[in-house]
Backbone as numpy.savetxt, mean C-alpha at the origin, in Angstrom:
# Nx Ny Nz CAx CAy CAz Cx Cy Cz
-11.55 -10.94 13.07 -10.24 -10.78 12.51 -10.25 -9.58 11.54
-9.55 -8.67 11.77 -9.12 -7.42 10.77 -9.02 -7.97 9.22
-9.63 -7.21 8.62 -9.18 -7.40 7.04 -7.82 -6.92 6.90
-7.09 -7.90 5.84 -5.89 -7.63 6.38 -5.46 -6.62 4.29
-4.60 -5.87 4.85 -4.14 -5.13 3.35 -3.04 -5.82 2.87
-2.76 -5.13 1.76 -1.51 -6.01 0.96 -0.44 -5.87 1.56
-0.22 -4.66 2.31 1.18 -4.66 2.84 1.27 -5.61 4.22
0.02 -5.99 4.79 -0.10 -7.12 5.97 0.39 -8.39 5.18
-0.05 -8.43 3.87 -0.22 -10.15 3.16 1.72 -10.08 2.89
2.35 -9.14 2.23 3.39 -9.23 2.08 4.42 -9.42 3.09
3.96 -8.73 4.00 4.72 -8.78 5.25 4.85 -9.71 5.96
4.00 -10.72 5.82 3.01 -11.89 6.30 4.50 -13.12 5.60
4.11 -12.75 4.26 4.85 -13.79 3.45 6.33 -13.75 3.48
7.02 -12.37 3.78 8.38 -11.95 3.73 8.74 -12.48 5.24
8.05 -12.54 6.24 8.24 -12.91 7.53 8.61 -14.41 7.41
8.17 -15.37 6.86 7.90 -16.35 6.53 9.38 -16.93 5.93
9.96 -16.39 5.18 11.22 -16.19 4.63 12.43 -16.03 5.07
12.37 -15.35 6.34 13.57 -14.66 6.94 14.52 -16.16 7.14
14.22 -17.21 7.25 15.31 -18.31 8.00 14.85 -19.34 6.66
14.49 -18.73 5.55 14.04 -20.14 4.67 13.19 -20.83 5.02
12.30 -21.13 3.90 11.14 -22.11 4.26 10.19 -22.48 2.74
9.50 -23.42 2.89 9.13 -23.94 1.40 7.49 -23.45 1.48
7.46 -23.65 0.09 6.08 -22.28 -0.24 4.90 -23.33 0.43
5.01 -24.49 0.74 3.78 -24.85 1.52 3.04 -24.05 2.63
4.54 -24.00 3.76 4.74 -23.68 4.75 4.54 -21.92 4.91
4.65 -21.38 3.79 4.55 -19.82 3.44 2.79 -20.09 3.39
2.22 -20.68 2.61 1.00 -20.70 2.49 0.07 -20.81 3.39
0.23 -21.80 4.44 -0.54 -22.16 5.63 -0.09 -20.81 6.87
1.31 -20.74 6.83 1.51 -19.47 7.86 0.80 -18.06 7.28
0.82 -17.66 5.86 0.40 -16.23 5.59 -1.08 -16.51 5.71
-1.78 -17.82 5.64 -3.20 -18.03 5.19 -3.28 -17.41 4.16
-2.94 -17.91 2.86 -3.18 -17.86 1.90 -3.89 -18.91 0.88
-4.64 -18.58 -0.17 -5.02 -19.87 -0.96 -4.09 -20.17 -2.15
-3.61 -21.27 -2.39 -2.39 -21.48 -3.47 -2.48 -20.48 -4.28
-3.70 -20.15 -5.06 -3.60 -19.67 -6.20 -2.99 -17.96 -5.88
-3.64 -17.82 -4.73 -3.15 -16.37 -4.27 -1.55 -16.23 -4.25
-0.81 -17.17 -3.28 0.13 -17.34 -2.80 0.77 -17.28 -4.20
0.64 -18.22 -5.22 1.70 -18.11 -6.43 1.63 -16.62 -7.20
0.59 -16.10 -6.76 0.78 -14.42 -7.29 1.53 -13.74 -6.66
1.55 -13.57 -5.40 2.34 -13.12 -4.37 3.77 -13.59 -4.35
3.99 -14.90 -4.63 5.53 -15.19 -4.75 6.49 -14.86 -6.04
5.49 -14.86 -7.06 5.84 -14.36 -8.34 6.27 -12.82 -8.40
5.46 -11.92 -7.62 5.75 -10.65 -7.70 6.79 -10.39 -6.93
6.80 -11.21 -5.99 7.90 -11.05 -4.68 9.39 -11.46 -5.41
9.30 -12.28 -6.29 10.59 -12.62 -6.89 10.83 -11.86 -8.09
9.72 -11.44 -8.71 10.31 -10.40 -9.68 10.48 -9.06 -9.24
10.15 -8.60 -8.06 10.90 -7.57 -7.68 12.00 -7.88 -6.69
12.77 -8.90 -6.85 13.78 -9.45 -6.36 13.93 -8.97 -4.53
12.74 -9.59 -4.11 12.61 -9.48 -2.28 13.04 -10.63 -2.14
12.66 -11.82 -2.54 12.89 -13.18 -2.12 13.46 -13.98 -3.59
13.77 -15.23 -2.98 14.92 -16.14 -4.04 14.40 -17.24 -3.52
14.50 -18.76 -4.80 14.06 -19.64 -4.42 15.34 -20.59 -4.52
15.85 -21.30 -3.62 17.28 -22.04 -3.52 16.80 -23.54 -3.40
16.43 -24.41 -4.35 16.20 -25.86 -4.36 14.83 -25.78 -3.69
13.71 -24.89 -3.75 12.60 -25.41 -3.36 12.52 -24.28 -1.68
13.37 -23.96 -1.18 13.25 -23.02 -0.36 13.39 -21.50 -0.36
12.49 -20.93 -0.12 12.44 -19.09 -0.42 13.12 -18.62 0.80
14.23 -18.04 0.36 14.69 -16.70 1.14 14.46 -15.59 0.84
14.91 -14.45 1.66 14.83 -12.96 1.50 16.19 -12.71 1.03
15.98 -11.69 0.00 17.27 -11.03 -0.36 17.61 -9.70 0.38
19.02 -9.47 0.38 19.13 -7.94 1.20 17.75 -7.16 1.15
17.28 -6.69 -0.26 16.32 -5.85 -0.60 15.05 -6.20 -0.06
14.88 -7.46 0.22 13.70 -8.19 0.36 13.65 -7.88 2.50
15.21 -8.10 2.93 15.10 -7.80 4.46 14.99 -6.63 4.57
15.39 -5.20 3.93 15.05 -3.95 4.14 13.72 -3.68 3.77
13.20 -4.31 2.97 11.57 -4.24 2.96 10.75 -4.69 3.90
10.88 -5.62 3.88 10.32 -6.39 5.64 10.52 -5.44 6.71
11.83 -5.07 6.95 12.23 -3.86 8.00 11.29 -2.73 7.98
10.88 -2.05 6.45 9.83 -1.30 6.62 8.68 -1.24 6.85
8.30 -2.27 6.50 6.69 -3.15 6.82 6.25 -3.29 7.85
7.74 -3.67 8.88 7.21 -3.73 10.24 7.29 -2.61 10.97
8.15 -1.43 10.79 8.12 -0.22 11.26 7.02 0.65 10.88
6.21 0.18 9.60 5.22 0.43 9.14 4.18 0.22 10.20
4.19 -1.06 10.55 2.77 -1.68 11.11 2.62 -1.36 12.79
4.43 -0.94 13.29 4.44 -0.40 14.70 3.76 0.94 14.57
3.96 1.74 13.88 3.50 3.22 13.46 1.80 3.09 13.85
1.46 2.12 12.71 -0.01 2.32 12.71 -0.89 1.84 13.88
-0.04 1.09 14.55 -0.62 0.43 15.65 -0.64 1.63 17.04
0.66 1.98 16.88 0.86 3.24 17.64 -0.53 4.32 17.48
-0.59 4.57 16.30 -1.53 5.47 15.89 -2.96 4.69 16.88
-3.43 3.76 16.15 -4.55 3.02 16.84 -4.90 3.17 18.38
-3.78 3.09 19.32 -3.69 3.19 20.39 -3.87 4.70 21.22
-3.28 5.71 20.20 -3.38 7.07 20.29 -4.82 7.59 20.40
-5.49 7.04 19.37 -6.88 7.22 19.02 -7.96 6.49 20.10
-7.91 5.54 20.75 -8.59 4.44 21.49 -8.29 5.53 22.90
-6.79 5.86 23.20 -7.04 6.80 24.52 -7.65 7.76 24.53
-7.41 8.72 23.32 -8.13 10.01 23.54 -9.72 9.86 23.42
-10.15 8.69 22.94 -11.80 8.38 22.83 -11.95 8.09 24.36
-11.13 7.68 24.91 -11.32 6.85 26.69 -11.36 7.85 27.51
-10.68 9.16 27.00 -10.53 10.30 28.16 -12.08 11.03 27.89
-12.10 11.03 26.68 -13.57 12.34 26.55 -14.64 11.14 26.37
-15.80 11.29 27.46 -16.82 10.39 27.57 -17.81 11.55 27.53
-19.14 11.05 27.46 -20.24 11.67 27.60 -20.69 11.20 29.22
-21.93 12.00 29.63 -22.31 12.01 31.21 -23.11 10.46 31.00
-23.46 9.89 29.81 -24.16 8.35 29.95 -23.10 7.46 29.52
-21.53 7.89 29.62 -20.60 7.16 29.37 -20.42 6.37 28.16
-20.82 6.98 27.25 -20.86 6.72 25.83 -19.42 7.13 25.10
-18.59 6.25 24.49 -17.62 7.07 23.95 -17.69 7.84 22.68
-16.98 9.35 22.69 -17.42 10.11 21.49 -16.31 9.41 20.54
-16.78 9.52 19.22 -15.88 9.14 18.41 -15.46 10.45 17.66
-14.00 10.35 17.46 -13.39 11.68 17.07 -12.89 11.50 15.68
-13.06 12.25 14.60 -12.46 12.02 13.38 -11.22 12.57 13.08
-10.60 11.73 12.75 -8.99 11.96 12.70 -8.99 12.15 11.28
-9.99 12.40 9.99 -9.77 12.38 8.78 -9.56 13.97 7.96
-8.66 13.66 7.30 -8.23 15.07 6.30 -8.83 14.40 4.87
-8.38 15.49 3.91 -8.98 14.75 2.71 -8.06 13.71 2.14
-8.76 12.86 1.39 -7.97 11.50 1.23 -7.09 11.89 0.09
-6.19 11.20 -0.12 -5.01 11.61 -1.07 -5.71 11.40 -3.03
-6.85 10.88 -2.69 -7.39 10.69 -4.09 -7.84 12.05 -4.58
-8.87 12.67 -3.20 -9.25 13.97 -3.37 -8.76 15.05 -3.73
-7.00 15.01 -2.82 -6.25 15.78 -3.14 -5.75 15.91 -4.64
-5.36 14.55 -4.86 -5.11 14.57 -6.33 -5.91 15.11 -7.65
-7.15 14.84 -7.25 -8.57 15.16 -8.10 -8.19 16.69 -8.35
-8.09 17.43 -6.94 -8.35 18.94 -6.99 -6.96 19.31 -7.57
-6.13 18.47 -7.57 -4.76 18.98 -8.22 -4.87 19.02 -9.95
-5.31 18.00 -10.27 -5.46 17.40 -11.39 -6.18 18.09 -12.21
-7.67 18.77 -11.67 -8.41 19.72 -12.09 -7.94 21.22 -12.29
-7.01 21.60 -11.17 -6.46 22.45 -11.61 -5.51 23.24 -12.40
-4.60 21.76 -12.72 -3.71 21.80 -14.03 -4.60 21.20 -15.09
-5.51 21.08 -14.93 -6.18 20.50 -16.19 -5.99 19.31 -17.07
-5.36 18.55 -15.63 -4.80 17.20 -16.64 -5.65 16.43 -16.47
-6.11 15.60 -17.68 -7.16 14.36 -17.66 -6.76 13.55 -16.64
-8.11 12.83 -16.19 -8.25 11.58 -15.40 -9.46 11.16 -15.52
-9.64 9.74 -14.99 -10.61 9.21 -15.01 -10.78 8.83 -13.35
-11.54 9.15 -12.60 -11.85 8.46 -11.05 -13.11 7.39 -10.95
-12.69 6.84 -10.51 -13.32 6.07 -9.87 -13.75 6.05 -8.31
-14.45 5.13 -7.53 -14.63 4.90 -6.33 -13.26 4.89 -5.30
-12.27 5.27 -4.82 -10.85 5.16 -4.28 -10.20 4.92 -5.25
-10.33 5.49 -6.95 -9.12 5.20 -7.54 -9.36 6.29 -8.76
-7.94 6.55 -9.02 -7.97 7.43 -10.37 -6.81 6.95 -11.16
-7.27 7.07 -12.13 -6.29 6.66 -13.39 -5.97 7.67 -14.18
-4.76 7.96 -14.39 -4.32 9.10 -15.04 -2.85 8.95 -15.93
-2.92 8.88 -17.54 -1.99 8.78 -18.05 -2.16 7.32 -17.86
-0.64 6.72 -17.70 -0.35 5.22 -17.37 -0.36 4.66 -16.36
-0.92 5.64 -15.00 -0.53 4.97 -13.74 -2.19 4.97 -13.20
-2.32 4.21 -12.29 -3.33 4.14 -11.32 -3.13 4.04 -10.33
-3.61 5.09 -9.72 -3.81 5.45 -7.97 -4.71 5.11 -7.04
-4.75 4.41 -6.00 -5.66 3.64 -5.48 -5.42 4.37 -3.88
-6.91 4.48 -3.11 -6.90 4.41 -1.60 -7.10 3.06 -1.14
-6.68 2.49 -0.60 -6.25 1.05 -0.07 -7.64 0.95 0.73
-8.19 2.00 1.21 -9.09 2.08 2.10 -10.11 2.05 1.56
-10.46 2.07 0.62 -11.65 2.19 -0.29 -11.43 1.14 -1.45
-10.85 1.27 -1.91 -10.71 -0.14 -3.56 -9.59 -0.73 -3.19
-9.46 -2.12 -3.74 -8.50 -2.87 -3.86 -7.71 -2.62 -5.06
-6.40 -2.37 -4.91 -5.68 -2.22 -6.03 -5.39 -3.41 -6.56
-5.29 -3.36 -7.94 -4.77 -4.61 -8.67 -2.99 -4.55 -8.57
-2.76 -5.64 -7.53 -1.47 -5.38 -7.31 -0.76 -6.32 -8.38
-1.50 -7.07 -9.08 -0.46 -7.98 -9.95 -0.48 -7.45 -11.52
-1.33 -6.41 -11.52 -1.37 -5.38 -13.16 0.11 -5.06 -13.61
0.31 -4.92 -14.91 1.66 -4.39 -14.98 1.63 -3.11 -15.39
0.76 -2.56 -15.00 0.80 -0.76 -14.79 1.42 -0.50 -13.67
2.00 0.97 -13.91 2.69 1.57 -12.72 1.30 1.87 -11.51
0.98 1.68 -10.35 0.31 2.01 -9.31 1.10 3.01 -8.21
0.31 3.41 -7.74 0.21 4.15 -6.61 -0.61 3.66 -5.24
-0.63 3.00 -4.57 -1.34 2.52 -3.29 -1.40 3.07 -1.97
-2.15 4.04 -1.69 -1.93 4.79 -0.36 -2.94 3.75 0.59
-2.17 3.99 1.63 -2.67 3.29 2.75 -3.11 4.20 3.78
-3.07 3.67 5.02 -3.44 4.56 6.24 -2.45 5.68 6.59
-0.93 5.45 6.39 0.04 6.56 6.47 1.11 6.56 5.53
1.23 5.45 4.75 2.24 5.25 3.78 1.84 5.07 2.33
2.44 4.96 1.42 2.17 5.07 0.00 3.30 3.85 -0.32
2.73 3.08 -1.22 3.50 1.67 -2.09 3.75 2.38 -3.48
4.81 2.73 -4.21 4.76 2.83 -5.51 5.58 1.35 -6.20
4.56 0.90 -7.18 5.09 -0.06 -7.72 4.90 0.12 -9.07
6.09 -0.33 -9.81 6.20 -0.37 -11.53 6.60 -1.81 -11.44
6.63 -2.40 -13.27 7.01 -3.76 -13.65 8.42 -3.71 -12.79
9.34 -3.10 -12.65 10.65 -3.06 -12.19 11.04 -2.92 -10.85
10.28 -2.34 -10.08 10.39 -1.96 -8.79 9.07 -1.68 -7.75
9.41 -1.52 -6.31 8.61 -1.21 -5.02 9.17 -0.43 -4.37
8.57 0.52 -4.00 9.07 1.66 -3.12 7.89 2.10 -2.03
8.23 2.09 -0.94 7.70 2.40 0.15 7.85 3.94 0.42
7.02 5.16 0.45 7.27 6.56 0.88 6.22 6.90 1.68
6.24 7.72 2.14 5.07 8.57 2.77 3.94 8.98 1.78
2.92 9.37 2.72 1.52 9.74 1.65 2.23 11.22 0.93
2.76 12.38 1.70 3.13 13.56 0.68 4.24 13.06 -0.28
5.23 12.35 -0.24 5.96 11.94 -1.01 5.06 11.01 -2.14
4.15 10.31 -1.61 3.46 9.36 -3.01 2.34 10.55 -3.57
1.97 11.70 -3.09 1.02 12.53 -3.86 2.14 13.30 -4.83
3.21 13.86 -4.29 4.19 14.25 -5.06 4.39 13.27 -6.37
4.77 12.39 -6.19 4.86 11.32 -7.06 3.83 11.29 -8.32
2.84 11.10 -7.81 1.87 11.07 -8.72 1.34 12.14 -9.30
1.84 13.46 -8.90 1.79 14.55 -9.77 2.78 14.57 -11.10
4.07 14.36 -10.47 4.79 14.36 -11.25 4.81 13.14 -12.40
4.17 11.76 -12.23 3.94 10.85 -12.84 3.10 11.27 -14.16
1.84 12.32 -13.39 1.00 12.67 -14.36 1.21 13.86 -15.76
2.40 14.06 -15.35 2.62 15.21 -16.41 3.84 14.69 -17.49
3.06 14.26 -18.29 4.35 13.75 -19.17 5.54 14.79 -20.06
6.75 14.30 -20.17 7.68 15.18 -20.56 7.67 16.56 -19.95
7.33 16.66 -18.83 7.42 17.98 -17.92 6.24 19.04 -18.70
5.49 18.48 -19.77 4.45 19.64 -19.89 3.40 19.22 -19.65
1.94 20.13 -19.35 0.67 19.81 -18.69 0.03 18.97 -20.09
-0.86 18.26 -19.93 -1.82 17.72 -21.12 -2.92 18.42 -20.94
-3.13 19.13 -22.28 -4.43 20.05 -22.12 -5.78 18.74 -22.34
-6.81 19.15 -21.55 -7.91 18.51 -21.38 -8.45 18.80 -22.72
-9.51 17.66 -23.19 -9.97 17.57 -24.61 -11.02 17.76 -24.37
């Protein structure tokens, strides 16, 4: 079984709540430990994606919209994987070994590191993560984001980006996520001089 991303887990929980369900049912259907389920459920309630009515959890209108976006994201991701497989199947060597084709470009973390260096914005880079001002920026393919931390964060996945603050959650394109990171890294519209 492939490792689930944060978006996969959230989609699984929201899918359980479409027609209303109890917490125990969500725990089993979404395949989560009780402690992890409690954290996710609190997060989803705080962002008003689900609500509890006498022990039964339902999606809010915002939760339905968020689930639709996550399902659309999953469909696009699966289509891209099928296209990659098809291309690899077409190109074969004489001994029938499949050729591995790289679809990589610079990761968002690499792009942002170059931008921050150019603008002389101080940041801390760790493997798959950048901290700049009061925001944490993650590449979900390399490091696990601190989903339940109170800080603002941008979490870059394969094709999309999740922007999370204590007040809201937004899904955006990778390009918009990079723009958002640059905007957030500049306080009051002025560059921060490196010390």
